[in-house]
Short mmCIF file of C-alpha atoms in Angstrom, two decimals:
data_model
loop_
_atom_site.label_atom_id
_atom_site.label_comp_id
_atom_site.label_asym_id
_atom_site.label_seq_id
_atom_site.Cartn_x
_atom_site.Cartn_y
_atom_site.Cartn_z
CA MET A 354 143.87 170.82 110.26
CA THR A 355 141.83 174.00 109.25
CA GLU A 356 139.34 173.98 106.71
CA ASP A 357 141.56 176.29 104.53
CA LYS A 358 144.34 174.02 104.95
CA ARG A 359 142.26 170.88 104.01
CA GLN A 360 141.26 172.34 100.89
CA ALA A 361 144.45 173.88 99.94
CA ALA A 362 146.00 170.27 100.33
CA ILE A 363 143.30 168.96 97.84
CA ILE A 364 144.61 171.67 95.31
CA GLU A 365 148.33 170.71 95.73
CA GLU A 366 147.25 167.12 95.35
CA ALA A 367 145.60 167.80 92.19
CA LYS A 368 148.47 169.69 90.76
CA ALA A 369 150.74 166.60 91.35
CA PHE A 370 147.95 164.41 89.79
CA VAL A 371 147.52 166.57 86.99
CA ASP A 372 151.30 166.68 86.36
CA ALA A 373 151.65 162.84 86.31
CA GLU A 374 148.56 161.73 84.86
CA ILE A 375 147.39 164.26 82.45
CA ARG A 376 149.86 167.15 81.29
CA PRO A 377 152.30 164.65 79.59
CA PHE A 378 149.50 162.84 77.48
CA VAL A 379 147.35 165.86 76.32
CA ASN A 380 148.40 165.62 72.46
CA ASP A 381 147.65 161.80 72.66
CA PHE A 382 144.26 162.75 73.87
CA GLU A 383 143.56 164.95 70.94
CA GLU A 384 145.22 162.53 68.35
CA LYS A 385 143.23 159.54 69.68
CA GLY A 386 139.84 161.63 69.84
CA GLY A 387 138.99 161.44 73.61
CA VAL A 388 139.91 161.68 77.25
CA PRO A 389 140.63 157.86 78.02
CA LEU A 390 138.14 156.27 80.41
CA GLU A 391 140.74 154.79 82.36
CA LEU A 392 141.62 158.47 83.35
CA ILE A 393 137.95 159.38 84.09
CA ARG A 394 138.04 156.54 86.42
CA LYS A 395 140.97 157.50 88.26
CA MET A 396 139.69 161.33 88.37
CA ALA A 397 136.70 159.79 90.04
CA ALA A 398 138.44 157.76 92.40
CA LYS A 399 140.38 161.05 93.73
CA GLY A 400 137.02 162.71 94.09
CA TYR A 401 137.79 165.23 91.28
CA LEU A 402 134.34 164.62 89.41
CA ALA A 403 132.70 165.82 92.47
CA ALA A 404 134.97 168.30 94.00
CA PRO A 405 132.19 170.79 94.93
CA PHE A 406 129.65 168.13 96.33
CA PRO A 407 129.19 167.93 100.03
CA GLU A 408 131.09 165.00 101.32
CA LYS A 409 127.92 163.02 102.26
CA TYR A 410 127.32 162.50 98.23
CA GLY A 411 130.88 161.49 97.60
CA GLY A 412 132.38 164.85 96.94
CA LEU A 413 135.38 166.93 98.49
CA GLY A 414 133.14 169.54 99.70
CA LEU A 415 135.53 172.61 98.05
CA ASP A 416 134.00 176.04 98.54
CA PRO A 417 133.74 178.16 95.57
CA VAL A 418 137.18 179.71 96.12
CA TYR A 419 138.97 176.54 96.00
CA TYR A 420 136.82 175.02 93.52
CA GLY A 421 137.83 177.89 91.30
CA LEU A 422 141.36 177.18 91.98
CA PHE A 423 140.88 173.56 91.43
CA THR A 424 139.30 174.21 87.80
CA GLU A 425 142.48 176.51 87.01
CA VAL A 426 144.48 173.34 87.89
CA PHE A 427 142.96 171.31 85.18
CA GLY A 428 142.18 173.99 82.78
CA LYS A 429 146.04 174.80 82.74
CA ALA A 430 147.10 171.50 81.75
CA CYS A 431 144.09 169.96 79.81
CA MET A 432 140.93 171.71 78.26
CA ALA A 433 139.21 168.68 77.61
CA THR A 434 139.43 167.35 81.31
CA ARG A 435 138.45 170.68 82.48
CA SER A 436 135.57 170.55 80.06
CA LEU A 437 134.49 167.40 81.87
CA ILE A 438 134.70 168.84 85.22
CA THR A 439 132.44 171.86 83.82
CA VAL A 440 129.42 169.88 82.31
CA HIS A 441 129.64 166.94 84.29
CA THR A 442 130.09 168.57 87.81
CA SER A 443 129.10 172.18 87.55
CA LEU A 444 126.38 172.37 84.80
CA VAL A 445 124.89 169.01 85.72
CA GLY A 446 125.89 168.27 89.41
CA GLU A 447 125.67 171.58 91.09
CA THR A 448 122.23 172.18 89.42
CA LEU A 449 120.95 168.62 90.63
CA LEU A 450 122.41 169.70 94.15
CA ARG A 451 120.36 173.07 93.80
CA PHE A 452 117.20 172.12 92.39
CA GLY A 453 116.94 168.05 92.68
CA THR A 454 114.55 166.43 95.14
CA GLU A 455 116.12 164.59 97.90
CA GLU A 456 115.37 161.23 95.93
CA GLN A 457 116.96 162.58 92.89
CA LYS A 458 120.16 163.94 94.70
CA GLU A 459 120.36 160.54 96.61
CA LYS A 460 120.30 158.52 93.32
CA TRP A 461 122.57 160.61 91.06
CA LEU A 462 125.07 162.64 92.94
CA PRO A 463 126.95 159.30 94.36
CA GLN A 464 126.93 157.92 90.95
CA LEU A 465 128.24 161.22 89.44
CA ALA A 466 130.97 161.46 92.25
CA ARG A 467 132.07 157.90 91.55
CA GLY A 468 132.02 158.29 87.89
CA GLU A 469 129.72 155.37 87.53
CA LYS A 470 127.42 157.79 85.38
CA ILE A 471 129.01 160.53 83.09
CA ALA A 472 126.69 163.45 82.78
CA ALA A 473 126.19 166.04 79.90
CA PHE A 474 123.73 168.82 79.62
CA GLY A 475 121.41 169.45 76.67
CA LEU A 476 120.27 172.81 75.70
CA SER A 477 121.89 174.06 72.39
CA GLU A 478 120.27 172.81 69.39
CA PRO A 479 121.12 172.76 65.54
CA ASP A 480 119.59 175.82 64.98
CA ILE A 481 119.37 177.36 68.40
CA GLY A 482 122.51 178.56 70.27
CA SER A 483 122.10 182.07 71.99
CA ASP A 484 118.57 182.38 71.69
CA ALA A 485 118.03 179.43 74.32
CA LYS A 486 114.36 180.28 74.86
CA SER A 487 113.38 179.13 71.52
CA ILE A 488 114.56 175.75 71.63
CA MET A 489 112.65 173.52 69.25
CA THR A 490 112.97 169.95 71.22
CA THR A 491 109.38 169.29 72.55
CA TRP A 492 107.75 167.32 75.46
CA ASN A 493 104.26 166.24 75.86
CA GLU A 494 102.33 164.48 78.89
CA GLU A 495 100.95 161.09 78.65
CA ASP A 496 99.37 159.21 81.55
CA ASP A 497 102.39 157.86 83.44
CA CYS A 498 105.36 159.77 81.71
CA TYR A 499 106.44 162.65 79.62
CA VAL A 500 107.38 162.23 75.83
CA ILE A 501 110.44 164.02 74.37
CA ASN A 502 111.14 164.47 70.67
CA GLY A 503 113.84 166.85 69.28
CA ARG A 504 117.77 167.03 68.75
CA LYS A 505 120.45 168.82 70.86
CA LYS A 506 123.93 169.45 69.46
CA TRP A 507 127.31 170.72 70.44
CA ILE A 508 126.78 168.63 73.75
CA THR A 509 130.24 168.22 75.51
CA PHE A 510 130.75 164.58 76.34
CA GLY A 511 127.64 163.71 75.03
CA ASP A 512 128.95 160.72 73.03
CA ILE A 513 129.98 158.93 76.12
CA ALA A 514 127.57 160.44 78.59
CA ASP A 515 124.94 158.12 80.58
CA VAL A 516 122.74 160.72 81.69
CA PHE A 517 121.55 164.03 80.44
CA ILE A 518 119.64 167.14 81.62
CA ILE A 519 117.62 167.75 78.56
CA ILE A 520 115.61 171.15 78.18
CA ALA A 521 112.60 170.79 76.28
CA SER A 522 109.52 173.14 75.44
CA ASN A 523 105.72 172.92 75.69
CA ASN A 524 103.79 175.82 74.39
CA GLY A 525 106.52 178.17 74.72
CA LYS A 526 107.00 176.81 78.52
CA SER A 527 110.37 174.73 79.15
CA THR A 528 111.18 171.93 81.49
CA ALA A 529 114.30 170.23 82.47
CA PHE A 530 114.32 166.32 82.45
CA ILE A 531 116.81 163.69 83.41
CA VAL A 532 116.89 161.53 80.56
CA GLU A 533 119.17 158.19 80.72
CA ARG A 534 121.10 157.06 77.49
CA SER A 535 119.30 153.72 78.08
CA PHE A 536 115.88 155.14 77.36
CA PRO A 537 114.53 153.73 74.00
CA GLY A 538 114.72 156.66 71.50
CA VAL A 539 118.04 158.16 72.78
CA GLU A 540 120.73 158.02 70.08
CA THR A 541 124.25 160.15 70.09
CA LYS A 542 126.31 160.95 67.14
CA ARG A 543 129.98 162.20 67.43
CA ILE A 544 130.79 165.55 65.90
CA ASN A 545 134.36 165.36 64.25
CA GLY A 546 136.50 168.05 62.47
CA LEU A 547 136.45 170.32 65.64
CA MET A 548 138.98 173.42 65.94
CA ALA A 549 138.90 172.92 69.73
CA GLY A 550 137.50 170.27 72.03
CA ARG A 551 138.75 167.46 70.06
CA ALA A 552 138.95 165.29 73.09
CA THR A 553 135.61 165.98 74.70
CA TYR A 554 133.46 163.64 72.75
CA LEU A 555 131.18 166.56 71.53
CA ALA A 556 127.96 165.20 70.23
CA GLU A 557 124.56 165.80 68.55
CA ILE A 558 121.71 163.86 70.61
CA SER A 559 118.57 162.71 68.92
CA LEU A 560 115.40 162.30 71.01
CA ASN A 561 112.82 160.28 69.31
CA GLN A 562 109.72 159.59 71.15
CA VAL A 563 111.68 159.38 74.38
CA LYS A 564 109.33 158.28 77.35
CA VAL A 565 110.75 159.90 80.55
CA PRO A 566 109.25 158.78 83.99
CA LYS A 567 107.50 161.68 85.73
CA GLU A 568 109.86 161.59 88.68
CA ASN A 569 112.54 162.57 86.30
CA VAL A 570 111.53 166.02 86.12
CA LEU A 571 114.16 168.48 87.43
CA GLY A 572 112.80 171.59 89.23
CA LYS A 573 109.38 172.77 88.37
CA LEU A 574 107.20 171.95 85.76
CA ASN A 575 107.45 174.76 82.97
CA PHE A 576 109.91 176.91 84.62
CA GLY A 577 112.94 174.97 83.23
CA PHE A 578 114.48 177.97 81.76
CA GLU A 579 113.76 180.55 84.55
CA TYR A 580 115.60 178.13 87.25
CA ILE A 581 117.45 175.09 85.77
CA VAL A 582 118.76 176.84 82.84
CA SER A 583 119.55 180.07 84.46
CA THR A 584 121.34 178.23 87.48
CA ALA A 585 123.12 175.90 84.92
CA LEU A 586 124.65 178.38 82.84
CA ASP A 587 125.75 180.47 85.87
CA ASN A 588 127.62 177.42 86.98
CA GLY A 589 129.07 176.99 83.76
CA ARG A 590 130.04 180.71 83.37
CA PHE A 591 131.85 180.58 86.85
CA SER A 592 133.77 177.43 85.60
CA ILE A 593 134.62 179.02 82.27
CA ALA A 594 135.90 182.32 84.01
CA TRP A 595 138.53 180.21 85.56
CA ALA A 596 139.05 178.22 82.41
CA GLY A 597 139.91 181.43 80.63
CA LEU A 598 142.12 182.45 83.49
CA ALA A 599 143.85 179.02 83.30
CA ILE A 600 144.74 179.32 79.51
CA ALA A 601 146.10 182.81 79.84
CA GLN A 602 148.37 181.85 82.60
CA GLU A 603 149.53 178.82 80.90
CA ALA A 604 150.12 180.99 77.97
CA LEU A 605 151.96 183.45 79.84
CA GLU A 606 154.13 180.95 81.49
CA ALA A 607 154.98 179.50 77.79
CA MET A 608 156.00 183.04 76.44
CA VAL A 609 157.96 183.90 79.49
CA SER A 610 159.71 180.68 79.45
CA TYR A 611 160.31 180.66 75.55
CA SER A 612 161.58 184.26 75.58
CA ARG A 613 164.00 183.54 78.15
CA SER A 614 165.66 180.53 76.20
CA ARG A 615 165.23 181.52 72.62
CA SER A 616 167.72 183.74 70.98
CA GLN A 617 167.48 185.69 67.87
CA PHE A 618 169.95 188.32 66.68
CA GLY A 619 172.37 187.24 69.21
CA ASN A 620 170.00 188.31 71.98
CA LYS A 621 167.38 186.55 74.16
CA LEU A 622 163.91 187.23 72.87
CA ARG A 623 163.23 188.82 76.58
CA SER A 624 165.65 191.53 75.84
CA PHE A 625 163.53 193.00 72.93
CA GLN A 626 161.43 195.90 73.84
CA LEU A 627 158.43 194.98 71.92
CA ILE A 628 158.29 191.35 73.34
CA ARG A 629 158.77 192.62 76.88
CA GLY A 630 155.87 194.89 76.07
CA MET A 631 153.68 191.74 75.40
CA ILE A 632 154.83 190.07 78.34
CA GLY A 633 153.91 193.31 80.34
CA ASP A 634 150.39 193.30 79.00
CA ALA A 635 149.80 189.62 79.57
CA VAL A 636 150.69 190.17 83.34
CA THR A 637 148.56 192.75 83.68
CA LYS A 638 145.40 191.42 82.11
CA ILE A 639 146.14 188.20 84.02
CA HIS A 640 146.22 189.90 87.29
CA ALA A 641 143.13 191.87 86.55
CA ALA A 642 141.48 188.58 85.56
CA ARG A 643 142.39 186.73 88.37
CA ALA A 644 141.03 189.48 90.46
CA LEU A 645 137.57 189.15 88.83
CA CYS A 646 137.50 185.42 89.51
CA MET A 647 138.19 185.71 93.01
CA ARG A 648 135.80 188.36 93.49
CA ALA A 649 132.96 186.26 91.93
CA SER A 650 134.36 183.21 93.94
CA GLU A 651 134.36 185.05 97.36
CA LEU A 652 130.52 186.45 96.37
CA ARG A 653 129.45 183.00 95.52
CA LYS A 654 130.64 181.69 98.94
CA GLN A 655 128.92 184.30 100.59
CA LYS A 656 125.63 183.44 98.69
CA ASP A 657 125.69 187.18 97.69
CA PRO A 658 123.03 188.17 95.05
CA ASP A 659 125.50 190.19 92.91
CA SER A 660 127.56 186.95 92.64
CA ALA A 661 125.76 186.19 89.23
CA MET A 662 126.62 189.38 87.72
CA GLU A 663 130.19 189.42 88.99
CA THR A 664 130.50 185.75 87.38
CA THR A 665 129.22 187.15 83.94
CA MET A 666 131.79 189.95 84.08
CA ALA A 667 134.38 187.41 84.89
CA LYS A 668 133.38 184.92 82.24
CA TYR A 669 133.30 187.79 79.62
CA PHE A 670 136.76 189.31 80.72
CA THR A 671 138.86 186.26 81.10
CA SER A 672 137.62 184.60 77.75
CA LYS A 673 139.01 187.83 76.05
CA VAL A 674 142.25 187.90 77.97
CA ALA A 675 142.69 184.14 77.18
CA VAL A 676 142.52 184.96 73.14
CA ASP A 677 144.78 187.95 73.56
CA VAL A 678 147.34 186.41 75.99
CA ALA A 679 147.34 183.03 73.74
CA ASN A 680 147.49 185.00 70.52
CA ASP A 681 150.64 186.86 72.01
CA ALA A 682 152.15 183.59 73.18
CA LEU A 683 151.88 182.09 69.72
CA GLN A 684 153.40 185.35 68.15
CA ILE A 685 156.43 185.21 70.44
CA HIS A 686 156.90 181.39 69.34
CA GLY A 687 157.07 182.43 65.85
CA GLY A 688 157.03 179.33 63.39
CA ASN A 689 157.37 177.06 66.34
CA GLY A 690 153.98 178.22 67.78
CA PHE A 691 152.31 176.44 64.90
CA THR A 692 153.33 172.91 65.98
CA ASN A 693 152.07 170.81 68.68
CA GLN A 694 155.39 170.25 70.17
CA TYR A 695 154.45 173.46 71.88
CA PRO A 696 151.55 174.16 73.87
CA VAL A 697 150.74 177.59 72.60
CA GLU A 698 149.19 176.01 69.60
CA ARG A 699 146.53 174.28 71.68
CA LEU A 700 146.08 177.25 73.82
CA TYR A 701 145.38 179.51 70.86
CA ARG A 702 142.68 177.01 69.48
CA GLU A 703 140.97 176.38 72.96
CA ALA A 704 140.97 180.02 73.80
CA LYS A 705 138.60 181.09 71.28
CA VAL A 706 135.78 178.59 71.98
CA LEU A 707 135.37 180.19 75.39
CA GLU A 708 134.13 183.59 73.83
CA ILE A 709 131.25 181.18 72.37
CA ILE A 710 130.36 178.67 74.88
CA GLU A 711 128.14 179.37 77.97
CA GLY A 712 126.98 182.37 76.18
CA SER A 713 128.95 184.26 73.64
CA SER A 714 130.68 187.48 74.54
CA GLN A 715 128.26 189.60 72.85
CA ILE A 716 125.31 187.90 74.96
CA GLN A 717 127.72 188.90 78.18
CA GLN A 718 127.99 192.37 76.86
CA GLU A 719 124.05 192.96 76.57
CA ILE A 720 123.79 191.22 80.11
CA ILE A 721 126.59 193.44 81.72
CA SER A 722 125.24 196.55 79.96
CA ASP A 723 121.70 196.05 81.11
CA PHE A 724 123.03 195.90 84.54
CA GLY A 725 125.16 198.84 84.16
CA LEU A 726 122.44 200.79 83.04
CA LYS A 727 120.44 200.31 85.95
CA ARG A 728 123.32 200.41 88.74
CA TYR A 729 124.94 203.26 87.39
CA TYR A 730 122.10 205.55 86.42
CA LYS A 731 122.07 208.74 88.18
CA ARG A 732 118.73 210.81 88.20
CA SER A 733 119.15 214.32 87.40
CA ASN A 734 118.17 216.99 90.06
CA LYS A 735 116.84 219.21 87.40
CA SER A 736 113.04 219.46 87.48
#
């Protein structure tokens, strides 16, 4: 079996798993307030919590192209399980794989792969979102450890995570620490009343005089933002880019199916010109979004330095497409679109958050504009 066929088989198996174990129960996850722990264990047993990890750490060894397709499979059916993959696997696992010491990788990656430890990423704070360099959580050095004080907020799967990557600052210099829930002074509080992410165990983390062993520094001391945060956010944006495509694709399939079955004024909705216009726009946007995602994936596979910018553009574009297509899908469903008996109600809610997480759309525009101003500047020939 070729490598492509091996990876393609994993994607097909994941589709069957999702259709049997996840898709029928998504509303239950939201009503009960979380992805069942038993489902997380089943995902781990399949290797789905370590899809891009090398096989020696218990992973499936998916390259970026197939990992993107894998993310789409889960994102189409259930944003909560996709969110678990984003934070546990991409933000934490892949960042550990890139910057962890051999000892850290040998200790943590197999546990993450087996689902023995659930991981979350602690960057955002109650008063700090897009301005991530201004975090207020602090660290100080003692003889045999580092001591962390502060609060983190909006931490996906934070209320059940066993281990966190926590970003803390010392005199304006940030450092990333591997912090275990079992450390004294670590407490989490569930965040409720959410528009989206209702099954993702979103939490606030309090860190009160938390003593962290010195071997738990991830990457270089005082270079947490330059290395760890930038890499983790790039990993996260790649996952969110495919998540936006997933929502848009699912919404398109919902609007097409509904328009072919629902009748008004004696005709199927699909026969009305304005409805056909919405579908035509959605198809075009999704094909463009998929092209961006595949382009970013191919460049990441090649380790091309332009991959980070292509990922940023993909994340920016697909998150907007997800909102547009989910909005039109709900419009086509009419009153039925406002009930959870149809998927578009959930897709509409979940689409919006993608324009905010892993860098808001406005932050992405700033990054992309900086790139454009440099890349496409043509000097005048005039003296």
